[in-house]
PDB file of C-alpha atoms in Angstrom:
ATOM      1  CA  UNK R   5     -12.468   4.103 -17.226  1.00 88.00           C
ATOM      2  CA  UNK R   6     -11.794   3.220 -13.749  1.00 98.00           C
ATOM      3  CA  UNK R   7     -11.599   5.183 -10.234  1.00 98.00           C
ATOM      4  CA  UNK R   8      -8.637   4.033  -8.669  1.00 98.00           C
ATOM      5  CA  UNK R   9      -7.428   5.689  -5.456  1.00 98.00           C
ATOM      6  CA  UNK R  10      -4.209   4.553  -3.730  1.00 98.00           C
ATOM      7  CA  UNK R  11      -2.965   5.740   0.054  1.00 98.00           C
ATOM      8  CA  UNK R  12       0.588   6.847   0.085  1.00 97.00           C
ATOM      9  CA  UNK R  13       0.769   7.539  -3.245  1.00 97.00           C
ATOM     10  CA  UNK R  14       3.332  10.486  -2.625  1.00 96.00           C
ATOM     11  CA  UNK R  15       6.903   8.275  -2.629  1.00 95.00           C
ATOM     12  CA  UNK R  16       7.821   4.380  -3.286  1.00 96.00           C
ATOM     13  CA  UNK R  17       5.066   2.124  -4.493  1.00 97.00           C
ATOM     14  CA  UNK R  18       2.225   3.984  -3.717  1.00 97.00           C
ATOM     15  CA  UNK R  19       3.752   6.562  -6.529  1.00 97.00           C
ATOM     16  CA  UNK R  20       4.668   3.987  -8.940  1.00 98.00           C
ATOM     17  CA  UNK R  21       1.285   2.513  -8.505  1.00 98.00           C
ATOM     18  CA  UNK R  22      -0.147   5.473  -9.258  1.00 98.00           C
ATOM     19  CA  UNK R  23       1.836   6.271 -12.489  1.00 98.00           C
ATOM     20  CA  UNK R  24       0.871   2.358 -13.992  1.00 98.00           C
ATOM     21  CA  UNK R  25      -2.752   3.095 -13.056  1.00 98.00           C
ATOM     22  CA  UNK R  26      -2.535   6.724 -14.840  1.00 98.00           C
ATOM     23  CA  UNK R  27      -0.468   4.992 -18.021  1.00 98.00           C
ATOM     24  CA  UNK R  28      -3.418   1.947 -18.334  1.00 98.00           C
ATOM     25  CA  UNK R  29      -5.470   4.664 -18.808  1.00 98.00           C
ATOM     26  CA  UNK R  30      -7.427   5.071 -15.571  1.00 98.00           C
ATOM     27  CA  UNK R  31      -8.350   7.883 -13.480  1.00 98.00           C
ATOM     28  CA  UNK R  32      -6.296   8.199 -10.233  1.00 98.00           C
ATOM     29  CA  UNK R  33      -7.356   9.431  -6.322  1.00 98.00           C
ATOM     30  CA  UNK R  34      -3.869  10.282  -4.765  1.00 98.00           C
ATOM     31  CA  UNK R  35      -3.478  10.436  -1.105  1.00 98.00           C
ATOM     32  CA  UNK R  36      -1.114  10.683   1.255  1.00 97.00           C
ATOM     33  CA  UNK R  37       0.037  13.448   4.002  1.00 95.00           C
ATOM     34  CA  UNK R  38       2.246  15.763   1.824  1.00 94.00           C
ATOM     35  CA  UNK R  39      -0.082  17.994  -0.332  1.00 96.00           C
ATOM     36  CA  UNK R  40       2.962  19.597  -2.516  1.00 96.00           C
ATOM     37  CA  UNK R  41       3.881  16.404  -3.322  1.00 97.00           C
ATOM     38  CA  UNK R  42       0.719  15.139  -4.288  1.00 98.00           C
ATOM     39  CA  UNK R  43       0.011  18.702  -6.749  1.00 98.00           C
ATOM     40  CA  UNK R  44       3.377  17.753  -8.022  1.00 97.00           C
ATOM     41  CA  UNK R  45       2.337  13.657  -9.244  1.00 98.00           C
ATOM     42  CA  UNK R  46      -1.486  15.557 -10.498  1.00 98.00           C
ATOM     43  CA  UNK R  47       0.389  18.097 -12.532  1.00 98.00           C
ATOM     44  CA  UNK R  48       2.515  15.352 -13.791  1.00 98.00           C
ATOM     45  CA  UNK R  49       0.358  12.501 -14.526  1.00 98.00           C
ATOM     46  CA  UNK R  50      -2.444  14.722 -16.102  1.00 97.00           C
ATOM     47  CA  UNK R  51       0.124  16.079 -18.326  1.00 97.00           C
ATOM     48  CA  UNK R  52       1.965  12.791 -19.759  1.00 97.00           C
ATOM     49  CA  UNK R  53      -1.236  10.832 -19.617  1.00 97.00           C
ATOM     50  CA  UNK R  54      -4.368  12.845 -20.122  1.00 95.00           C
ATOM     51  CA  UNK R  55      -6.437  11.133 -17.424  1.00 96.00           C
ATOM     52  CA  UNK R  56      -8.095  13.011 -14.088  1.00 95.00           C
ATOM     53  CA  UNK R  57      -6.379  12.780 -10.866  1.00 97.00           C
ATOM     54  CA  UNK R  58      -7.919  13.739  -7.783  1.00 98.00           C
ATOM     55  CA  UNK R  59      -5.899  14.567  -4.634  1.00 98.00           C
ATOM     56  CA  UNK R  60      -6.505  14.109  -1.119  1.00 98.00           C
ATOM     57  CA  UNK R  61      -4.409  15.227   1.591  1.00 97.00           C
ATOM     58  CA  UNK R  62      -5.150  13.119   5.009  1.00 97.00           C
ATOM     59  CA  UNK R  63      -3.042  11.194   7.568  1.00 96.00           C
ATOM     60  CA  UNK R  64      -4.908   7.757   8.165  1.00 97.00           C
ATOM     61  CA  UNK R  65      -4.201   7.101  11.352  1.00 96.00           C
ATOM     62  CA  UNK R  66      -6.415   9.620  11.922  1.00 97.00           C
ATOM     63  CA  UNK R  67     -10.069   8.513  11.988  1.00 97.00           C
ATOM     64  CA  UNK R  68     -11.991  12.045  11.873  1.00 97.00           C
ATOM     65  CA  UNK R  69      -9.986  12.965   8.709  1.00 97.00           C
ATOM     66  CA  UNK R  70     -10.132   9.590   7.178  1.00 98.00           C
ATOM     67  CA  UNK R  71     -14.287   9.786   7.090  1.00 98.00           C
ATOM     68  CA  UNK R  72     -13.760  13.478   5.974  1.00 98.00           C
ATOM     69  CA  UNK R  73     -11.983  12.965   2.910  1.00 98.00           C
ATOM     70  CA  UNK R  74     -12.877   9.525   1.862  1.00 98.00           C
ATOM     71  CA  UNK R  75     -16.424  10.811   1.825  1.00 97.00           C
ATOM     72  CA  UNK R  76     -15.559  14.600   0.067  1.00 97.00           C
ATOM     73  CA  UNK R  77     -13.407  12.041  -2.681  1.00 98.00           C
ATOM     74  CA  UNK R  78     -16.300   9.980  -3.127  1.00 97.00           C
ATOM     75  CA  UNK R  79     -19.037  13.004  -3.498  1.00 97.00           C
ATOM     76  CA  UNK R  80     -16.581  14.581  -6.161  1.00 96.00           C
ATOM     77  CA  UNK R  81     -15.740  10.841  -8.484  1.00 97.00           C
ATOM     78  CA  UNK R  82     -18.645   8.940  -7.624  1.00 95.00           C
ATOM     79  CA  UNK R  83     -17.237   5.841  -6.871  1.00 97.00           C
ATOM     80  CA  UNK R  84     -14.183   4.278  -6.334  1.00 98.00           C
ATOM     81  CA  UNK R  85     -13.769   0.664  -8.225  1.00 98.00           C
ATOM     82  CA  UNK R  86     -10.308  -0.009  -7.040  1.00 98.00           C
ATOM     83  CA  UNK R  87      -8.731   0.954  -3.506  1.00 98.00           C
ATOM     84  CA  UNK R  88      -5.425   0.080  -3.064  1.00 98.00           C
ATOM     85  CA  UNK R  89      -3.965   0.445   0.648  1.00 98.00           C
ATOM     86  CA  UNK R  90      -0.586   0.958   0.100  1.00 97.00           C
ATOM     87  CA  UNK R  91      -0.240   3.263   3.427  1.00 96.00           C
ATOM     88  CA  UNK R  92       2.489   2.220   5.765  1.00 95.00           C
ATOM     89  CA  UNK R  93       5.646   2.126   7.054  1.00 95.00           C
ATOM     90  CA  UNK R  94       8.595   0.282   9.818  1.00 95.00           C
ATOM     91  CA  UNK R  95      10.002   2.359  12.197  1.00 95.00           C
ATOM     92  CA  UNK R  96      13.275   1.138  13.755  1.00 94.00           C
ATOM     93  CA  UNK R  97      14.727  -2.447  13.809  1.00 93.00           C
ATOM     94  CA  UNK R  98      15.360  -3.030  17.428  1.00 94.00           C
ATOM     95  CA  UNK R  99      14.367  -6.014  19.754  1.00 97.00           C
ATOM     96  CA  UNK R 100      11.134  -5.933  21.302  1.00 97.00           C
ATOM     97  CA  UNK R 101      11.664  -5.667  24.674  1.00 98.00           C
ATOM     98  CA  UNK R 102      13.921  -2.538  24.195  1.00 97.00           C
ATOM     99  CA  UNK R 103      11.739  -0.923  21.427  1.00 96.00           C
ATOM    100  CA  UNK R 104      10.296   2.529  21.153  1.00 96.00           C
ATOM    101  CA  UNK R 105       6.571   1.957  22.376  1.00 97.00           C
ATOM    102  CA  UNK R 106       6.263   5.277  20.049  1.00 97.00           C
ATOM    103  CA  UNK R 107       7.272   3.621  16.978  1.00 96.00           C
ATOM    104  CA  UNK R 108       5.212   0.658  17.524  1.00 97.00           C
ATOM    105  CA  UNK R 109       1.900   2.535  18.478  1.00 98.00           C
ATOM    106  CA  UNK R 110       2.537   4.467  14.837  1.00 97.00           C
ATOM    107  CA  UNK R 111       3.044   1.349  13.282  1.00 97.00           C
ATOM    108  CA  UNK R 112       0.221  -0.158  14.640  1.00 98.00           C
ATOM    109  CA  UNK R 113      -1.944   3.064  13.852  1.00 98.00           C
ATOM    110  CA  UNK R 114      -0.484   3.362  10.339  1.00 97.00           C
ATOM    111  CA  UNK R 115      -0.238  -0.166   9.503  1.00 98.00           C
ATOM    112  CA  UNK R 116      -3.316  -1.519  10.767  1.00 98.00           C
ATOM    113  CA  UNK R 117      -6.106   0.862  12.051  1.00 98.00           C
ATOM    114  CA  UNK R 118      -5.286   3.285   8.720  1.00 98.00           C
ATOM    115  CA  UNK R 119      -6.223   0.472   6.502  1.00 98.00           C
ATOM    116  CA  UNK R 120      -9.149  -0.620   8.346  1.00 98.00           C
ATOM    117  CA  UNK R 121     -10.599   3.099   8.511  1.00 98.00           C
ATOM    118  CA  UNK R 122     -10.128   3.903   5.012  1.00 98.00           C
ATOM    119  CA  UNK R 123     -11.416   0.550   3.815  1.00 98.00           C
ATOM    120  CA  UNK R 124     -14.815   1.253   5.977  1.00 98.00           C
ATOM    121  CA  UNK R 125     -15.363   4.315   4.360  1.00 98.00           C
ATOM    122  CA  UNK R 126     -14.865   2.837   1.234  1.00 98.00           C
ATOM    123  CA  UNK R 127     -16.222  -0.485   1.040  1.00 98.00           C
ATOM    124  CA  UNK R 128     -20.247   0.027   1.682  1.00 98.00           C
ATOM    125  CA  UNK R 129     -20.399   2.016  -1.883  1.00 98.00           C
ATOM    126  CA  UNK R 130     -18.407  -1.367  -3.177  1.00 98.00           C
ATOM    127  CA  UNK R 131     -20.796  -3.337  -1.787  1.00 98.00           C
ATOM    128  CA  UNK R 132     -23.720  -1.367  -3.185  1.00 97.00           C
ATOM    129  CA  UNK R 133     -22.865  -0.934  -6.250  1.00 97.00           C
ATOM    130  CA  UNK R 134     -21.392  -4.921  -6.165  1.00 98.00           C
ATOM    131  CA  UNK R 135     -18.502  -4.396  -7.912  1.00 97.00           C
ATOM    132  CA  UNK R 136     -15.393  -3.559  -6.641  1.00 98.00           C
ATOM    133  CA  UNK R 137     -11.232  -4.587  -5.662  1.00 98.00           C
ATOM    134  CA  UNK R 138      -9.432  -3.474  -2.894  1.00 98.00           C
ATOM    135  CA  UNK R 139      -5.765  -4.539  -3.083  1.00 98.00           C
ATOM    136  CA  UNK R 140      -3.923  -4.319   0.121  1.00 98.00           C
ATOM    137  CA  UNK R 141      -0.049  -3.836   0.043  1.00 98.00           C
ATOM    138  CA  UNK R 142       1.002  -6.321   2.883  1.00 98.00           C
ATOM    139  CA  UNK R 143       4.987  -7.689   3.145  1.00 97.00           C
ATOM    140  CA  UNK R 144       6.728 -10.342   3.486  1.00 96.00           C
ATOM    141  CA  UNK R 145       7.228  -9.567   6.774  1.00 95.00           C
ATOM    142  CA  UNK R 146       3.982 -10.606   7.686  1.00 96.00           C
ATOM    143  CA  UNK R 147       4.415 -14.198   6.437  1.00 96.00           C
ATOM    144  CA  UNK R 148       8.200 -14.618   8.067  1.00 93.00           C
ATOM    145  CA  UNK R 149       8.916 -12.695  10.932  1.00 93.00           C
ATOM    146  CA  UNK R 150      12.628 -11.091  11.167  1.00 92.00           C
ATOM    147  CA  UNK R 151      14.495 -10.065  14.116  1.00 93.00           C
ATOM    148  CA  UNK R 152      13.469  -6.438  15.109  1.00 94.00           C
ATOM    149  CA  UNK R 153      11.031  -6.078  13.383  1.00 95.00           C
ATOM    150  CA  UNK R 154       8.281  -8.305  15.649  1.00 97.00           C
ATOM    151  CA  UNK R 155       5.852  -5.301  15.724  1.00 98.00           C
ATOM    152  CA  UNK R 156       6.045  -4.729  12.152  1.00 97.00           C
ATOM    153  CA  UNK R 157       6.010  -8.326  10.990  1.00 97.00           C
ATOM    154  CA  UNK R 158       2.647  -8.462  12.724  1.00 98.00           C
ATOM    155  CA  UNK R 159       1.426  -5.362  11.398  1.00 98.00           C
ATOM    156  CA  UNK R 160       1.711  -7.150   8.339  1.00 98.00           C
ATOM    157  CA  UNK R 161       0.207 -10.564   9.051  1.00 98.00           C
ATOM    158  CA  UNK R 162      -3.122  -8.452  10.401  1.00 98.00           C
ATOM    159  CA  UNK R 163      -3.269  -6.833   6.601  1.00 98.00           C
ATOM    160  CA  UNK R 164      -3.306 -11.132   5.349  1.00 98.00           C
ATOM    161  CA  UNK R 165      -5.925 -11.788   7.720  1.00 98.00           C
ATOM    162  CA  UNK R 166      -7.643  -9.072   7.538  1.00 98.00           C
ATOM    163  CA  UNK R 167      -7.799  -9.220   3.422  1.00 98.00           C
ATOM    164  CA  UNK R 168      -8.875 -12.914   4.126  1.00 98.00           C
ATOM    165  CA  UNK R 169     -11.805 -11.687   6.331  1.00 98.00           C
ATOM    166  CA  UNK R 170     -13.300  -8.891   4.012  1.00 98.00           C
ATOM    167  CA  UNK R 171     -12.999 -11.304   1.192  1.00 98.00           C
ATOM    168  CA  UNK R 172     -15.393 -13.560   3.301  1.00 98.00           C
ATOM    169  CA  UNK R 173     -17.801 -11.072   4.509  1.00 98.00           C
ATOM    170  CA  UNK R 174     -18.338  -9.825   0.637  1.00 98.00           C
ATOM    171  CA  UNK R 175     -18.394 -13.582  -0.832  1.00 98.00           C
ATOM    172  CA  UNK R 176     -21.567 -12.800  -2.125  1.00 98.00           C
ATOM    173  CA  UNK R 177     -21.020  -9.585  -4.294  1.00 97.00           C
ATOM    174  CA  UNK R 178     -19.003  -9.251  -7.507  1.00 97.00           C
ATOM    175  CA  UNK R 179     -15.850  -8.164  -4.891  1.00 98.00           C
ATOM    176  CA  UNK R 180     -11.832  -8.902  -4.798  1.00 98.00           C
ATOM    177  CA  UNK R 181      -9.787  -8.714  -2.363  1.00 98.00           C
ATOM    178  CA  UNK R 182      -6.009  -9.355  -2.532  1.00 98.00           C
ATOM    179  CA  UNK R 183      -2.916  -8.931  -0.571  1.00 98.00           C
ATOM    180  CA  UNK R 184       0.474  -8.176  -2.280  1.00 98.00           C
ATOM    181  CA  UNK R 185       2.878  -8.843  -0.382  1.00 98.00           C
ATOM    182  CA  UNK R 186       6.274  -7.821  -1.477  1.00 97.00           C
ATOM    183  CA  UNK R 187       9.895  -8.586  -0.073  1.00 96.00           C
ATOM    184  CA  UNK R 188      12.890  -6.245  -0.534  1.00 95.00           C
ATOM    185  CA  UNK R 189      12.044  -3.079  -2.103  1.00 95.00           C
ATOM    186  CA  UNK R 190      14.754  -0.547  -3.092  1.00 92.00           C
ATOM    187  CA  UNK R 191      12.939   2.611  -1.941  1.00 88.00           C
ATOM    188  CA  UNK R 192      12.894   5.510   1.058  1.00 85.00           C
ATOM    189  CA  UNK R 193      10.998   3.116   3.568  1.00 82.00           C
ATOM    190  CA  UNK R 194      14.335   2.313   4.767  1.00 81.00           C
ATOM    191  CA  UNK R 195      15.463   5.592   5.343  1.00 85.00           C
ATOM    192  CA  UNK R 196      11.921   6.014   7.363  1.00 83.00           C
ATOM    193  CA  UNK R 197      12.671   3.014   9.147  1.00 88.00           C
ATOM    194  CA  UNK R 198      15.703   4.719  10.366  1.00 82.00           C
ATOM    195  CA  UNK R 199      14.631   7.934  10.995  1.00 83.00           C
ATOM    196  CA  UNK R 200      16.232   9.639   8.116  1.00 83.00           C
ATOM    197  CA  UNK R 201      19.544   7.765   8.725  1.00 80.00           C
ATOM    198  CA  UNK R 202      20.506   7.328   4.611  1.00 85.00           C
ATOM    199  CA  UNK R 203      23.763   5.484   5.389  1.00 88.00           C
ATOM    200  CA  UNK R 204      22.527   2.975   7.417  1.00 87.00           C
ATOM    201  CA  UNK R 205      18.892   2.603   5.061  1.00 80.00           C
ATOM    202  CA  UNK R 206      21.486   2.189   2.373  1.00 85.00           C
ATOM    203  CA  UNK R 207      23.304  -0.814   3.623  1.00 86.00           C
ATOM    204  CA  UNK R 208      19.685  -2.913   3.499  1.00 86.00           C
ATOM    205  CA  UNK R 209      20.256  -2.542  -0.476  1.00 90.00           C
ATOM    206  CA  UNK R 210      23.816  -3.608  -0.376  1.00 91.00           C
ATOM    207  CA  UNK R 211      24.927  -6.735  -2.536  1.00 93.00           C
ATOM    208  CA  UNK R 212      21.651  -7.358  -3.510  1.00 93.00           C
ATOM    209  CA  UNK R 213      19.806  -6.655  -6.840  1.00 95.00           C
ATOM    210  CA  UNK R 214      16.277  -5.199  -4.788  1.00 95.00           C
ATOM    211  CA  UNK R 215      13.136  -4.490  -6.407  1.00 96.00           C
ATOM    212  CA  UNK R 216      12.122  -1.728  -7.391  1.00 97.00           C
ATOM    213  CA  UNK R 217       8.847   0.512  -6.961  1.00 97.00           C
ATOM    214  CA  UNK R 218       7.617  -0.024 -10.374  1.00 98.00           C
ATOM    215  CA  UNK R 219       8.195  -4.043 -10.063  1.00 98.00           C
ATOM    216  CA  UNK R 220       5.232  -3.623  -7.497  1.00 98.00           C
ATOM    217  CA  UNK R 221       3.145  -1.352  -9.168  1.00 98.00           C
ATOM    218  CA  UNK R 222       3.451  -3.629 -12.319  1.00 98.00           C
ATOM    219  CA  UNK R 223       2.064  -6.716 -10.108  1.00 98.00           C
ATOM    220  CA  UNK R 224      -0.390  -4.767  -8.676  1.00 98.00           C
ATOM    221  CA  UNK R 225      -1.640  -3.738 -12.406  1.00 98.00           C
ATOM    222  CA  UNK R 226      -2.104  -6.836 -13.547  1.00 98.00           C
ATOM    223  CA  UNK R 227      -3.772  -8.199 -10.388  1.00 98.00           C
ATOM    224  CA  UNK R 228      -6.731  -5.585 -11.075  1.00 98.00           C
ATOM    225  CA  UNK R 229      -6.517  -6.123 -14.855  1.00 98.00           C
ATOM    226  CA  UNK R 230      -8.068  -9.386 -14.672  1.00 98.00           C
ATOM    227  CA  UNK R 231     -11.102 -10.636 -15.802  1.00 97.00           C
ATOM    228  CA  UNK R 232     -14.603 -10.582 -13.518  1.00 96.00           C
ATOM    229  CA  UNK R 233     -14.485 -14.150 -12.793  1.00 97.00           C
ATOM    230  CA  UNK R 234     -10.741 -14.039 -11.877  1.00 98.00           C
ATOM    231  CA  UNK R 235      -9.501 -12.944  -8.486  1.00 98.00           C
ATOM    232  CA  UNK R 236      -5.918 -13.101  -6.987  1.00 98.00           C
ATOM    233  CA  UNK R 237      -6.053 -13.369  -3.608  1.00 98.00           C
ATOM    234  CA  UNK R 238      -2.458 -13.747  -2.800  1.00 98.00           C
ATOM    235  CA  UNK R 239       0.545 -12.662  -4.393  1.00 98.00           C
ATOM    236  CA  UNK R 240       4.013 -12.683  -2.885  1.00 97.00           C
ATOM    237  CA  UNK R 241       7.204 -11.137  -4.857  1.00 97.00           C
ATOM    238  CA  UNK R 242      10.820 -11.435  -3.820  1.00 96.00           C
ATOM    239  CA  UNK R 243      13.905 -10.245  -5.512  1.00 96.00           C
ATOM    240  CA  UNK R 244      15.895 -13.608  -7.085  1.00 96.00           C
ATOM    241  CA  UNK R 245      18.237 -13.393  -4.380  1.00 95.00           C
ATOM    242  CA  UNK R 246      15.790 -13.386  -1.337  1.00 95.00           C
ATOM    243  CA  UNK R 247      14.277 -16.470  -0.331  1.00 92.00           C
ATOM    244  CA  UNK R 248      12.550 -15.768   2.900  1.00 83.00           C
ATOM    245  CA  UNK R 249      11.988 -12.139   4.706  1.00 73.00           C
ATOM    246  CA  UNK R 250      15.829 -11.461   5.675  1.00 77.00           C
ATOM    247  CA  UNK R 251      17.324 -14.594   3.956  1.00 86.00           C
ATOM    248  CA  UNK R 252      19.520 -12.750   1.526  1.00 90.00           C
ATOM    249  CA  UNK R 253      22.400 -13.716  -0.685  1.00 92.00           C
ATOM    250  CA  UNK R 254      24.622 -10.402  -1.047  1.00 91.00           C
ATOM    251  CA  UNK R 255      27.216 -10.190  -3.429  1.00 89.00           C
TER     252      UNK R 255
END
């Protein structure tokens, strides 16, 4: 049985991903910012499926709390054999040179230096106990770049790289590392983009049949499913009617 802890696991994929982990039988570490939440998917999970959950209540972007909890998580499991960094978000979907240097500081805080804390804290007991897969949830954003969103889009491409540069640097333990990287997803991020703004989130889904949460967690489920020898390093997931970030047929 397998120690899997996912970052945002309170909404979207990071939920979903935690409910496929929980249903293949493994135990789950749930984080994210909104404790309630988080008692509510432990209550549930341990009651349909029988396995332990373990919560954790940090913001990533900071770095104090980040060591704090990561550490009191792994004292209390042991050790973590799958991390999946699924923590982050857009915010607005304006053109650079008139965008809120707020909402890309957060992004760049969330997106970039929350991954890269949690993933330190994480990865030396990985590496010492060689064996271990951390799956980071990148976009499609990061391999086409969409107007507005330039901050974002290279929030995105730094998870790629990134992924491609811890893969390297543990090339010589038993080790994966993969990005996911998925395309239209039919869930709140849009109404965080926005800033709570439903009615214009809702318009992104308009016309098109979007994937859904669980389409993602599904992917990611296989991707650690696979056999020792077998790592996916890359996997990028569109709805049929997307071809590249923004290039959308609507109905």
């Amino acid at each position: 049985m397998r120690n899997c802890m996912i970052t945002g696991a309170t909404s979207g994929i990071g939920k979903a991903i935690a409910y496929a982990f929980a249903k293949n039988g493994d135990n789950v570490i749930a984080t994210g910012r909104r404790v309630d939440k988080l008692e509510e998917l432990k209550a549930d999970i341990e009651a349909l499926y029988g396995v332990q959950v373990t919560i954790a209540s940090f913001d990533v972007t900071v770095p104090e709390a980040v060591e704090v909890h990561c550490q009191k998580v792994l004292q209390e499991v042991g050790k973590i054999d799958i991390l999946v960094n699924n923590a982050g978000l857009a915010l607005g979907l304006d053109k650079f040179q008139d965008y809120d240097t707020g909402d890309m500081l957060t992004m760049v805080d969330t997106n970039i230096k929350g991954l890269l804390m949690v993933t330190r804290q994480l990865l030396p007991q990985m590496v010492e106990n060689n064996c271990g897969h951390v799956i980071n949830i990148g976009s499609t954003a990061g391999i086409y770049a969409y107007a507005g969103a330039a901050v974002y889009a290279a929030t995105k491409a730094a998870v790629k790289v990134l992924s491609d540069g811890i893969r390297i640097d543990t090339i010589e333990k038993n080790i994966k590392v993969t990005t996911v990287q998925p395309g239209i997803v039919e869930t709140d991020f849009s109404q965080v983009r926005f800033h709570g703004d439903k009615e214009r989130a809702a318009q992104i889904y308009q016309g098109i049949e979007a994937l859904q949460a669980e389409d993602i967690a599904n992917c990611v489920l296989f991707i650690a499913n696979q056999p020792r020898h077998v790592q996916v390093s890359d996997m990028t997931i569109m709805a049929t009617q997307q071809a590249t970030g923004f290039m959308i047929h609507r109905e």
